[in-house]
Amino acid sequence: MPDLRFALRSLAKAPGFTAVAVLTLALCIGANSAIFSVLNAVLLKPYPWPGSERLVVVYNSYPLMGVPNAGTAIPDYLDRRAAVSGFADAAMFTTRNFNLGSDGEPERIVGLRATPSLFTTLQSSALLGRTFHESEAQPGADHVVVLSHSLWKNRFGGNPAIVGQTVRLNTEPYTVIGVMPAWFYFPTPRTQAWVPFAFTPEQKSDNERGNEYSSMIARLKPGATLAAVQRDLDLVQARNAERLPGEAPFWKTSGFGGRTRGFLEQNVSNIRGMLWLVQAGVAAALLIGCANVASLLLTRAVARERELAVRATLGATRRQLMRLLLTESVLLFFTGGLLGLLVAYGGVQALGSMGFSTLPRAFGIELDFTVFGFTLLCAVLTGLGFGALPAWWASRSDAAAALKEAGARGSAGRRTQTMRAGLVVAEIALAVMLLSAAGLLVRSFERLQQENPGFRPGGVLTAQLALPAAKYDRPEKRVAFADAVLARLRALPGVTVAGLTDVLPFTGSNNQGSYRSPDIVLPPGAPGPHGQQRYVDPGYFSALGLTLLRGRLFAATDTAGTQRVVVVDRLLADKYWPGQDPLGKRISRGGDANPTVWNIVGVVAPIKFQSLEENVQKETLYYPYAQQPGTNLILVVKTTGDPAALAASVRDAVRAADPEQPVFDVKTMQQRMDDVAQSRRAPMILLGLFSGVALLLAVLGVYGVLAFSVVQRTSEFGVRLALGATAGDIAGLVLRQGARLVALGIAVGIGGCLALSHVVGRLLYGVAATDPATLVTAPLVLALAALLACLVPVRRATAVNPLEALRAE
């Protein structure tokens, strides 16, 4: 306690030093806490369901066909749930959106069809009422619904009497049987309702294999491993291959099998590396800031060397002196950590606007107790670690020597200069590594933005619709609705073209499947054709500006009553008919007994669907919506003006065709592309920001060392000048000292960049981690900035008056 009181008084007597040190630490520690809150929410925090670390996803895979994850078919789910000994429980689910009928504006809600075992697999029960019974997962008995807590509160006012009442979903009546707790969600907080997944006898049969629109989740038994589960999955597949010899050749050529992966890993694997890179970058900035504070503490300890020597002479042990200095250091760092929480709070708010809110599980980003603990631990550990160096150095046991040297500037300077120089070299090395990483990300992002997606997103507005299957139960009704909406959109002022599709680029969704062709000759053992499928109308191609390479696009005359036609992309044509004319070739789909044949009438250039960095390798087939209409529609409207201004008009056009049909996810095409790019843009901005902070701190470190050296060597410079040295000679001495520090720090930093190039390289696009331009530019920028920092100490050194320096000595 006496040491603490003394530390408080000591820091209060040096308000400038204390303010600079605390603000530096608050900025660096706060930034680390803000980024750690993202890491904690996305990568580290468990899901809210009990024992969530034992939850795994199980999916079908066709690696030889380029389909690593194809979802799960109902017969595969039933086989695996029964035969895999490592599963304690398992469930199947698929997304199903609903139009919630009520007074006023219709509302679209996100729903899920799930087997009753979903809630037992997640070990979660309802807050009100109950979850599904197995008897309700039967066709005709499945019109019951469990509501999310948010939907219950916001739409039904939190009325507990909602259990047992009827609501209308997609115009059909559903009985509310339960409400989940506020903490529960699955698979994301956007899900607002769960209904039973009822399997028909046909869906349970082998004919359903390959229809993989659903997902499977399982809970591992205690002690079960993924390796053991994989062995059971392989045994299930081997038994099915023996039982179904007709399917076995396809399974063999496609590499088909069941795979499993941790539920968390499945959701975050794509962004794990980038988040750790950002955290490492911000941690580097923290280390640089701590090194600067340690340098200040060392300078302060040198100034107090006589005081410490007197204490030692009066009986204070080295341990007591170190404790005294460490108490002051930890107090300084702890105060910086507390203020860092305020910085972290503001940082968390800013991260959302920078695009981190679009990351998986980003809804959980907050300053919780884990983040508080990390912040305080960070403050204490850095305080002990970086405070111990100056404390150990200053608490020498030879009091007499210390008293003697305390009066000699040159001696004190030489003794402390080595440590301060080492700290500065470390700062420069870390700054070079951080600047280089930021530069690589910037160059990578620039290359990415230069990529051509294969379509023109400018001036395009998109909006999604989900037609109720009960209301639009016939293809003619869906086509009539689509025609009515598109006709109204095309009549709007400024609209040049309007179209629709079932799958839109840069939305994260996809639709793919196998197909055949009597005109394709496959070599023995080759996997069958498999491609991405899109159902579009004639206006879709023009609205997005796809490039027609051969033949024609769809026309209004391509209807359900005319010859079935298909447009394919160049990848398909080059893959199966290189050097041939693909027009007139046939594509067949459906059962072997009565397949549906489509004739190729056009070839378009391939486009990117998932992101700009996508290396498109899978072919795409476009079918006319009028010949196979579905219930999921995405409107694509091209305008000469601001596309966002059309949002209200699009809603009006849909409402005119069907007053009960809600419109959702209204965005411009450019917004969708920007959203996908956020996973790269946000880390790039953050690393760029903190590399700038690191550059500033490293430059201040160089300045501090040289300024301290000039003060300590004032008498030396006076003697040199008195003996005939010129101002240029003195400037050269100071500049050479600074240049040595900078050169050594840059060399270490470049070595660190090369050593970590294999890690950073996996996160880049179109740029090598050893890119010469970046590895030259970053050190050059730092060297120039450090040179500027040297000018002030140089000026002071050359301005030394020899007579005054010698008189002071």
mmCIF file of C-alpha atoms in Angstrom, residues 257-594:
data_model
loop_
_atom_site.group_PDB
_atom_site.id
_atom_site.type_symbol
_atom_site.label_atom_id
_atom_site.label_comp_id
_atom_site.label_asym_id
_atom_site.label_seq_id
_atom_site.Cartn_x
_atom_site.Cartn_y
_atom_site.Cartn_z
ATOM 1 C CA GLY A 257 -19.663 -39.795 -49.591
ATOM 2 C CA GLY A 258 -20.796 -38.320 -46.314
ATOM 3 C CA ARG A 259 -18.577 -35.812 -44.523
ATOM 4 C CA THR A 260 -18.709 -34.130 -41.146
ATOM 5 C CA ARG A 261 -17.315 -30.935 -39.660
ATOM 6 C CA GLY A 262 -17.679 -28.972 -36.457
ATOM 7 C CA PHE A 263 -20.675 -26.626 -36.556
ATOM 8 C CA LEU A 264 -18.599 -23.590 -35.591
ATOM 9 C CA GLU A 265 -15.782 -24.445 -37.977
ATOM 10 C CA GLN A 266 -18.250 -24.794 -40.841
ATOM 11 C CA ASN A 267 -19.513 -21.263 -40.302
ATOM 12 C CA VAL A 268 -16.286 -19.352 -39.685
ATOM 13 C CA SER A 269 -13.547 -21.169 -41.613
ATOM 14 C CA ASN A 270 -13.561 -18.641 -44.463
ATOM 15 C CA ILE A 271 -12.814 -15.611 -42.286
ATOM 16 C CA ARG A 272 -10.746 -17.127 -39.477
ATOM 17 C CA GLY A 273 -7.348 -16.292 -41.009
ATOM 18 C CA MET A 274 -8.229 -12.685 -41.815
ATOM 19 C CA LEU A 275 -9.524 -11.987 -38.306
ATOM 20 C CA TRP A 276 -6.402 -13.411 -36.692
ATOM 21 C CA LEU A 277 -4.285 -11.274 -39.017
ATOM 22 C CA VAL A 278 -6.136 -8.152 -37.922
ATOM 23 C CA GLN A 279 -5.744 -9.103 -34.252
ATOM 24 C CA ALA A 280 -2.033 -9.732 -34.785
ATOM 25 C CA GLY A 281 -1.675 -6.353 -36.479
ATOM 26 C CA VAL A 282 -3.414 -4.511 -33.675
ATOM 27 C CA ALA A 283 -1.358 -6.460 -31.125
ATOM 28 C CA ALA A 284 1.776 -5.291 -32.938
ATOM 29 C CA ALA A 285 0.594 -1.705 -32.547
ATOM 30 C CA LEU A 286 0.078 -2.407 -28.826
ATOM 31 C CA LEU A 287 3.616 -3.753 -28.477
ATOM 32 C CA ILE A 288 4.988 -0.670 -30.230
ATOM 33 C CA GLY A 289 3.004 1.580 -27.914
ATOM 34 C CA CYS A 290 4.179 -0.388 -24.878
ATOM 35 C CA ALA A 291 7.779 -0.152 -26.068
ATOM 36 C CA ASN A 292 7.405 3.618 -26.298
ATOM 37 C CA VAL A 293 6.002 3.775 -22.770
ATOM 38 C CA ALA A 294 8.805 1.501 -21.551
ATOM 39 C CA SER A 295 11.280 3.901 -23.139
ATOM 40 C CA LEU A 296 9.638 6.789 -21.321
ATOM 41 C CA LEU A 297 9.778 4.830 -18.070
ATOM 42 C CA LEU A 298 13.454 4.134 -18.653
ATOM 43 C CA THR A 299 14.162 7.827 -19.243
ATOM 44 C CA ARG A 300 12.193 8.656 -16.113
ATOM 45 C CA ALA A 301 14.109 6.024 -14.128
ATOM 46 C CA VAL A 302 17.416 7.505 -15.288
ATOM 47 C CA ALA A 303 16.272 10.935 -14.140
ATOM 48 C CA ARG A 304 15.495 9.405 -10.729
ATOM 49 C CA GLU A 305 18.732 7.422 -10.530
ATOM 50 C CA ARG A 306 20.171 9.526 -7.708
ATOM 51 C CA GLU A 307 16.923 9.145 -5.732
ATOM 52 C CA LEU A 308 17.034 5.366 -6.173
ATOM 53 C CA ALA A 309 20.701 5.250 -5.230
ATOM 54 C CA VAL A 310 19.974 7.188 -2.022
ATOM 55 C CA ARG A 311 17.202 4.709 -1.186
ATOM 56 C CA ALA A 312 19.601 1.839 -1.750
ATOM 57 C CA THR A 313 22.223 3.491 0.449
ATOM 58 C CA LEU A 314 19.640 3.874 3.217
ATOM 59 C CA GLY A 315 18.916 0.135 3.161
ATOM 60 C CA ALA A 316 16.363 -0.470 0.392
ATOM 61 C CA THR A 317 16.934 -3.813 -1.317
ATOM 62 C CA ARG A 318 16.895 -4.269 -5.073
ATOM 63 C CA ARG A 319 13.676 -6.221 -4.723
ATOM 64 C CA GLN A 320 12.053 -3.300 -2.911
ATOM 65 C CA LEU A 321 13.245 -0.844 -5.546
ATOM 66 C CA MET A 322 11.919 -3.035 -8.354
ATOM 67 C CA ARG A 323 8.598 -3.384 -6.557
ATOM 68 C CA LEU A 324 8.379 0.377 -6.209
ATOM 69 C CA LEU A 325 9.041 0.947 -9.902
ATOM 70 C CA LEU A 326 6.818 -1.937 -11.005
ATOM 71 C CA THR A 327 3.932 -0.600 -8.910
ATOM 72 C CA GLU A 328 4.187 2.694 -10.730
ATOM 73 C CA SER A 329 4.374 0.928 -14.092
ATOM 74 C CA VAL A 330 1.425 -1.387 -13.445
ATOM 75 C CA LEU A 331 -0.637 1.537 -12.149
ATOM 76 C CA LEU A 332 0.132 3.415 -15.346
ATOM 77 C CA PHE A 333 -0.793 0.487 -17.574
ATOM 78 C CA PHE A 334 -3.872 -0.366 -15.501
ATOM 79 C CA THR A 335 -5.156 3.201 -15.833
ATOM 80 C CA GLY A 336 -4.513 3.007 -19.562
ATOM 81 C CA GLY A 337 -6.487 -0.244 -19.640
ATOM 82 C CA LEU A 338 -9.479 1.303 -17.874
ATOM 83 C CA LEU A 339 -9.522 4.203 -20.318
ATOM 84 C CA GLY A 340 -8.993 1.640 -23.064
ATOM 85 C CA LEU A 341 -12.423 0.225 -22.280
ATOM 86 C CA LEU A 342 -13.917 3.556 -23.347
ATOM 87 C CA VAL A 343 -11.872 3.426 -26.535
ATOM 88 C CA ALA A 344 -13.014 -0.173 -27.052
ATOM 89 C CA TYR A 345 -16.662 0.814 -26.631
ATOM 90 C CA GLY A 346 -16.357 3.446 -29.340
ATOM 91 C CA GLY A 347 -14.353 1.027 -31.463
ATOM 92 C CA VAL A 348 -17.051 -1.641 -31.296
ATOM 93 C CA GLN A 349 -19.616 0.888 -32.494
ATOM 94 C CA ALA A 350 -17.330 1.907 -35.361
ATOM 95 C CA LEU A 351 -16.635 -1.691 -36.395
ATOM 96 C CA GLY A 352 -20.285 -2.178 -37.316
ATOM 97 C CA SER A 353 -20.226 0.745 -39.721
ATOM 98 C CA MET A 354 -16.997 -0.590 -41.251
ATOM 99 C CA GLY A 355 -18.659 -3.838 -42.301
ATOM 100 C CA PHE A 356 -17.790 -6.235 -39.483
ATOM 101 C CA SER A 357 -21.519 -6.596 -38.795
ATOM 102 C CA THR A 358 -21.783 -8.714 -41.951
ATOM 103 C CA LEU A 359 -19.456 -11.412 -40.567
ATOM 104 C CA PRO A 360 -20.862 -14.744 -39.354
ATOM 105 C CA ARG A 361 -22.059 -14.477 -35.722
ATOM 106 C CA ALA A 362 -21.309 -10.735 -35.746
ATOM 107 C CA PHE A 363 -24.558 -10.183 -33.828
ATOM 108 C CA GLY A 364 -22.651 -11.281 -30.721
ATOM 109 C CA ILE A 365 -19.993 -8.542 -30.892
ATOM 110 C CA GLU A 366 -20.108 -6.736 -27.556
ATOM 111 C CA LEU A 367 -18.012 -5.722 -24.561
ATOM 112 C CA ASP A 368 -18.883 -8.635 -22.316
ATOM 113 C CA PHE A 369 -17.050 -9.928 -19.241
ATOM 114 C CA THR A 370 -14.663 -11.930 -21.411
ATOM 115 C CA VAL A 371 -13.585 -8.765 -23.225
ATOM 116 C CA PHE A 372 -13.330 -6.869 -19.913
ATOM 117 C CA GLY A 373 -11.107 -9.614 -18.554
ATOM 118 C CA PHE A 374 -8.967 -9.571 -21.686
ATOM 119 C CA THR A 375 -8.546 -5.803 -21.418
ATOM 120 C CA LEU A 376 -7.482 -5.828 -17.794
ATOM 121 C CA LEU A 377 -5.227 -8.863 -18.312
ATOM 122 C CA CYS A 378 -3.666 -7.116 -21.282
ATOM 123 C CA ALA A 379 -3.039 -4.017 -19.148
ATOM 124 C CA VAL A 380 -1.535 -5.930 -16.216
ATOM 125 C CA LEU A 381 0.670 -8.226 -18.318
ATOM 126 C CA THR A 382 2.011 -5.422 -20.479
ATOM 127 C CA GLY A 383 2.562 -3.337 -17.354
ATOM 128 C CA LEU A 384 4.566 -6.108 -15.723
ATOM 129 C CA GLY A 385 6.394 -7.101 -18.888
ATOM 130 C CA PHE A 386 7.371 -3.671 -20.137
ATOM 131 C CA GLY A 387 7.728 -2.155 -16.673
ATOM 132 C CA ALA A 388 10.115 -4.870 -15.532
ATOM 133 C CA LEU A 389 12.810 -3.853 -18.028
ATOM 134 C CA PRO A 390 13.342 -0.277 -16.816
ATOM 135 C CA ALA A 391 12.734 -1.357 -13.200
ATOM 136 C CA TRP A 392 15.423 -4.035 -13.374
ATOM 137 C CA TRP A 393 17.834 -1.715 -15.161
ATOM 138 C CA ALA A 394 17.341 1.160 -12.744
ATOM 139 C CA SER A 395 17.459 -0.876 -9.510
ATOM 140 C CA ARG A 396 21.173 -1.721 -9.629
ATOM 141 C CA SER A 397 22.655 -2.986 -6.402
ATOM 142 C CA ASP A 398 25.883 -0.899 -6.592
ATOM 143 C CA ALA A 399 24.633 2.251 -4.904
ATOM 144 C CA ALA A 400 28.037 3.922 -4.761
ATOM 145 C CA ALA A 401 28.588 3.472 -8.475
ATOM 146 C CA ALA A 402 25.099 4.682 -9.161
ATOM 147 C CA LEU A 403 25.657 7.837 -7.078
ATOM 148 C CA LYS A 404 28.896 8.479 -8.927
ATOM 149 C CA GLU A 405 27.403 7.837 -12.385
ATOM 150 C CA ALA A 406 24.270 9.784 -11.658
ATOM 151 C CA GLY A 407 26.346 12.886 -11.825
ATOM 152 C CA ALA A 408 27.871 11.964 -15.155
ATOM 153 C CA ARG A 409 25.642 12.353 -18.126
ATOM 154 C CA GLY A 410 27.707 10.367 -20.479
ATOM 155 C CA SER A 411 27.788 7.310 -18.293
ATOM 156 C CA ALA A 412 24.078 7.285 -17.657
ATOM 157 C CA GLY A 413 23.391 7.751 -21.330
ATOM 158 C CA ARG A 414 25.587 4.881 -22.414
ATOM 159 C CA ARG A 415 24.035 2.565 -19.867
ATOM 160 C CA THR A 416 20.462 3.217 -20.894
ATOM 161 C CA GLN A 417 20.998 3.851 -24.583
ATOM 162 C CA THR A 418 21.447 0.186 -25.433
ATOM 163 C CA MET A 419 18.106 -0.779 -23.954
ATOM 164 C CA ARG A 420 16.277 2.129 -25.542
ATOM 165 C CA ALA A 421 17.905 1.382 -28.873
ATOM 166 C CA GLY A 422 16.766 -2.237 -28.618
ATOM 167 C CA LEU A 423 13.210 -1.130 -27.947
ATOM 168 C CA VAL A 424 13.281 1.190 -30.951
ATOM 169 C CA VAL A 425 14.665 -1.524 -33.240
ATOM 170 C CA ALA A 426 11.787 -3.775 -32.144
ATOM 171 C CA GLU A 427 9.293 -0.960 -32.773
ATOM 172 C CA ILE A 428 10.632 -0.339 -36.263
ATOM 173 C CA ALA A 429 10.619 -4.055 -37.099
ATOM 174 C CA LEU A 430 7.005 -4.440 -36.006
ATOM 175 C CA ALA A 431 6.024 -1.267 -37.860
ATOM 176 C CA VAL A 432 7.641 -2.562 -41.066
ATOM 177 C CA MET A 433 5.754 -5.849 -40.755
ATOM 178 C CA LEU A 434 2.471 -4.046 -40.088
ATOM 179 C CA LEU A 435 2.970 -1.554 -42.927
ATOM 180 C CA SER A 436 3.866 -4.369 -45.301
ATOM 181 C CA ALA A 437 0.814 -6.435 -44.345
ATOM 182 C CA ALA A 438 -1.454 -3.409 -44.785
ATOM 183 C CA GLY A 439 0.163 -2.622 -48.131
ATOM 184 C CA LEU A 440 -0.328 -6.193 -49.331
ATOM 185 C CA LEU A 441 -4.003 -6.111 -48.352
ATOM 186 C CA VAL A 442 -4.474 -2.800 -50.155
ATOM 187 C CA ARG A 443 -2.847 -4.129 -53.320
ATOM 188 C CA SER A 444 -4.852 -7.338 -53.043
ATOM 189 C CA PHE A 445 -8.091 -5.393 -52.695
ATOM 190 C CA GLU A 446 -7.201 -3.190 -55.652
ATOM 191 C CA ARG A 447 -6.589 -6.265 -57.792
ATOM 192 C CA LEU A 448 -9.886 -7.686 -56.643
ATOM 193 C CA GLN A 449 -11.789 -4.532 -57.524
ATOM 194 C CA GLN A 450 -10.310 -4.657 -61.014
ATOM 195 C CA GLU A 451 -11.787 -8.105 -61.596
ATOM 196 C CA ASN A 452 -14.589 -8.273 -64.129
ATOM 197 C CA PRO A 453 -17.607 -10.123 -62.664
ATOM 198 C CA GLY A 454 -18.907 -10.849 -66.142
ATOM 199 C CA PHE A 455 -21.907 -8.540 -65.776
ATOM 200 C CA ARG A 456 -22.595 -4.826 -65.310
ATOM 201 C CA PRO A 457 -23.936 -3.988 -61.830
ATOM 202 C CA GLY A 458 -24.379 -0.258 -62.385
ATOM 203 C CA GLY A 459 -27.936 1.108 -62.259
ATOM 204 C CA VAL A 460 -29.485 -2.227 -61.189
ATOM 205 C CA LEU A 461 -31.959 -2.659 -58.337
ATOM 206 C CA THR A 462 -32.854 -6.114 -57.035
ATOM 207 C CA ALA A 463 -35.654 -7.336 -54.767
ATOM 208 C CA GLN A 464 -36.699 -10.781 -53.545
ATOM 209 C CA LEU A 465 -40.130 -12.422 -53.405
ATOM 210 C CA ALA A 466 -41.287 -15.744 -51.970
ATOM 211 C CA LEU A 467 -44.602 -16.822 -53.484
ATOM 212 C CA PRO A 468 -46.796 -18.956 -51.176
ATOM 213 C CA ALA A 469 -46.936 -22.453 -52.672
ATOM 214 C CA ALA A 470 -50.551 -22.948 -51.598
ATOM 215 C CA LYS A 471 -51.708 -19.767 -53.324
ATOM 216 C CA TYR A 472 -49.520 -20.170 -56.401
ATOM 217 C CA ASP A 473 -49.946 -23.898 -56.707
ATOM 218 C CA ARG A 474 -49.865 -24.063 -60.515
ATOM 219 C CA PRO A 475 -47.124 -22.943 -62.930
ATOM 220 C CA GLU A 476 -49.572 -20.753 -64.839
ATOM 221 C CA LYS A 477 -50.326 -18.685 -61.728
ATOM 222 C CA ARG A 478 -46.625 -18.044 -61.067
ATOM 223 C CA VAL A 479 -45.960 -17.032 -64.663
ATOM 224 C CA ALA A 480 -48.995 -14.751 -64.688
ATOM 225 C CA PHE A 481 -47.865 -13.037 -61.480
ATOM 226 C CA ALA A 482 -44.319 -12.578 -62.816
ATOM 227 C CA ASP A 483 -45.570 -11.183 -66.126
ATOM 228 C CA ALA A 484 -47.870 -8.727 -64.353
ATOM 229 C CA VAL A 485 -45.118 -7.413 -62.064
ATOM 230 C CA LEU A 486 -42.533 -7.147 -64.846
ATOM 231 C CA ALA A 487 -44.967 -5.315 -67.123
ATOM 232 C CA ARG A 488 -45.546 -2.677 -64.433
ATOM 233 C CA LEU A 489 -41.813 -2.344 -63.753
ATOM 234 C CA ARG A 490 -40.967 -1.897 -67.428
ATOM 235 C CA ALA A 491 -43.503 0.913 -67.620
ATOM 236 C CA LEU A 492 -41.813 2.936 -64.875
ATOM 237 C CA PRO A 493 -40.022 6.135 -65.957
ATOM 238 C CA GLY A 494 -36.267 5.585 -66.353
ATOM 239 C CA VAL A 495 -36.502 1.779 -66.379
ATOM 240 C CA THR A 496 -34.795 0.369 -69.460
ATOM 241 C CA VAL A 497 -35.293 -3.320 -68.772
ATOM 242 C CA ALA A 498 -36.620 -5.582 -66.024
ATOM 243 C CA GLY A 499 -36.172 -9.293 -65.529
ATOM 244 C CA LEU A 500 -36.149 -12.019 -62.891
ATOM 245 C CA THR A 501 -34.141 -14.995 -61.704
ATOM 246 C CA ASP A 502 -34.258 -17.557 -58.919
ATOM 247 C CA VAL A 503 -30.570 -17.154 -57.992
ATOM 248 C CA LEU A 504 -28.751 -13.834 -58.078
ATOM 249 C CA PRO A 505 -24.984 -13.285 -58.052
ATOM 250 C CA PHE A 506 -23.416 -12.146 -54.758
ATOM 251 C CA THR A 507 -26.292 -13.248 -52.537
ATOM 252 C CA GLY A 508 -24.582 -16.370 -51.167
ATOM 253 C CA SER A 509 -27.255 -18.713 -52.527
ATOM 254 C CA ASN A 510 -26.879 -21.305 -55.252
ATOM 255 C CA ASN A 511 -28.775 -23.959 -57.149
ATOM 256 C CA GLN A 512 -26.913 -26.781 -58.829
ATOM 257 C CA GLY A 513 -27.515 -30.284 -60.020
ATOM 258 C CA SER A 514 -26.531 -33.094 -62.338
ATOM 259 C CA TYR A 515 -27.604 -33.312 -65.954
ATOM 260 C CA ARG A 516 -26.997 -35.571 -68.922
ATOM 261 C CA SER A 517 -26.676 -35.192 -72.651
ATOM 262 C CA PRO A 518 -26.847 -37.660 -75.507
ATOM 263 C CA ASP A 519 -24.302 -35.391 -77.212
ATOM 264 C CA ILE A 520 -21.679 -35.678 -74.451
ATOM 265 C CA VAL A 521 -19.169 -38.516 -74.617
ATOM 266 C CA LEU A 522 -17.421 -39.111 -71.310
ATOM 267 C CA PRO A 523 -14.218 -41.117 -70.941
ATOM 268 C CA PRO A 524 -14.485 -44.231 -68.770
ATOM 269 C CA GLY A 525 -14.524 -43.446 -65.069
ATOM 270 C CA ALA A 526 -15.127 -39.720 -65.568
ATOM 271 C CA PRO A 527 -17.713 -38.026 -63.311
ATOM 272 C CA GLY A 528 -21.010 -37.074 -64.878
ATOM 273 C CA PRO A 529 -21.877 -33.485 -65.805
ATOM 274 C CA HIS A 530 -22.853 -31.225 -62.935
ATOM 275 C CA GLY A 531 -23.581 -27.516 -63.178
ATOM 276 C CA GLN A 532 -25.141 -24.469 -61.642
ATOM 277 C CA GLN A 533 -28.796 -23.979 -62.587
ATOM 278 C CA ARG A 534 -30.654 -20.703 -63.043
ATOM 279 C CA TYR A 535 -34.235 -20.023 -64.058
ATOM 280 C CA VAL A 536 -34.499 -16.615 -65.684
ATOM 281 C CA ASP A 537 -36.725 -14.613 -67.977
ATOM 282 C CA PRO A 538 -35.543 -12.853 -71.181
ATOM 283 C CA GLY A 539 -35.022 -9.521 -69.395
ATOM 284 C CA TYR A 540 -32.497 -10.940 -66.909
ATOM 285 C CA PHE A 541 -29.648 -11.131 -69.413
ATOM 286 C CA SER A 542 -30.117 -7.527 -70.544
ATOM 287 C CA ALA A 543 -30.659 -6.156 -67.020
ATOM 288 C CA LEU A 544 -27.313 -7.523 -65.828
ATOM 289 C CA GLY A 545 -25.572 -7.084 -69.158
ATOM 290 C CA LEU A 546 -24.394 -10.654 -69.744
ATOM 291 C CA THR A 547 -22.391 -11.094 -72.939
ATOM 292 C CA LEU A 548 -23.934 -13.225 -75.679
ATOM 293 C CA LEU A 549 -21.175 -15.163 -77.463
ATOM 294 C CA ARG A 550 -23.187 -17.350 -79.808
ATOM 295 C CA GLY A 551 -26.785 -17.997 -80.792
ATOM 296 C CA ARG A 552 -29.640 -16.177 -79.089
ATOM 297 C CA LEU A 553 -31.063 -15.439 -75.657
ATOM 298 C CA PHE A 554 -34.566 -16.263 -74.483
ATOM 299 C CA ALA A 555 -37.548 -14.627 -76.104
ATOM 300 C CA ALA A 556 -41.130 -14.022 -75.023
ATOM 301 C CA THR A 557 -42.094 -16.893 -77.322
ATOM 302 C CA ASP A 558 -40.197 -19.425 -75.166
ATOM 303 C CA THR A 559 -43.184 -20.568 -73.134
ATOM 304 C CA ALA A 560 -44.439 -23.746 -71.513
ATOM 305 C CA GLY A 561 -46.067 -24.779 -74.789
ATOM 306 C CA THR A 562 -42.994 -24.413 -77.007
ATOM 307 C CA GLN A 563 -39.802 -26.372 -77.432
ATOM 308 C CA ARG A 564 -37.726 -26.424 -74.269
ATOM 309 C CA VAL A 565 -34.542 -24.374 -74.658
ATOM 310 C CA VAL A 566 -31.490 -23.645 -72.550
ATOM 311 C CA VAL A 567 -28.659 -21.105 -72.659
ATOM 312 C CA VAL A 568 -25.281 -22.303 -71.381
ATOM 313 C CA ASP A 569 -22.066 -20.501 -70.571
ATOM 314 C CA ARG A 570 -18.749 -20.850 -72.364
ATOM 315 C CA LEU A 571 -17.336 -23.115 -69.643
ATOM 316 C CA LEU A 572 -19.830 -25.840 -70.501
ATOM 317 C CA ALA A 573 -19.346 -25.491 -74.242
ATOM 318 C CA ASP A 574 -15.541 -25.608 -73.982
ATOM 319 C CA LYS A 575 -15.640 -28.485 -71.512
ATOM 320 C CA TYR A 576 -17.727 -30.914 -73.579
ATOM 321 C CA TRP A 577 -17.625 -29.594 -77.166
ATOM 322 C CA PRO A 578 -14.282 -27.875 -77.681
ATOM 323 C CA GLY A 579 -13.941 -26.629 -81.225
ATOM 324 C CA GLN A 580 -17.553 -27.565 -81.984
ATOM 325 C CA ASP A 581 -20.725 -25.565 -82.356
ATOM 326 C CA PRO A 582 -22.755 -26.191 -79.159
ATOM 327 C CA LEU A 583 -25.974 -24.780 -80.674
ATOM 328 C CA GLY A 584 -28.518 -27.527 -81.117
ATOM 329 C CA LYS A 585 -26.839 -29.832 -78.613
ATOM 330 C CA ARG A 586 -29.186 -31.399 -76.078
ATOM 331 C CA ILE A 587 -29.342 -31.319 -72.295
ATOM 332 C CA SER A 588 -31.549 -33.866 -70.527
ATOM 333 C CA ARG A 589 -32.783 -33.881 -66.950
ATOM 334 C CA GLY A 590 -35.155 -36.053 -64.981
ATOM 335 C CA GLY A 591 -35.563 -39.788 -64.656
ATOM 336 C CA ASP A 592 -34.047 -42.258 -67.067
ATOM 337 C CA ALA A 593 -37.468 -43.486 -68.168
ATOM 338 C CA ASN A 594 -38.858 -40.136 -69.289
#
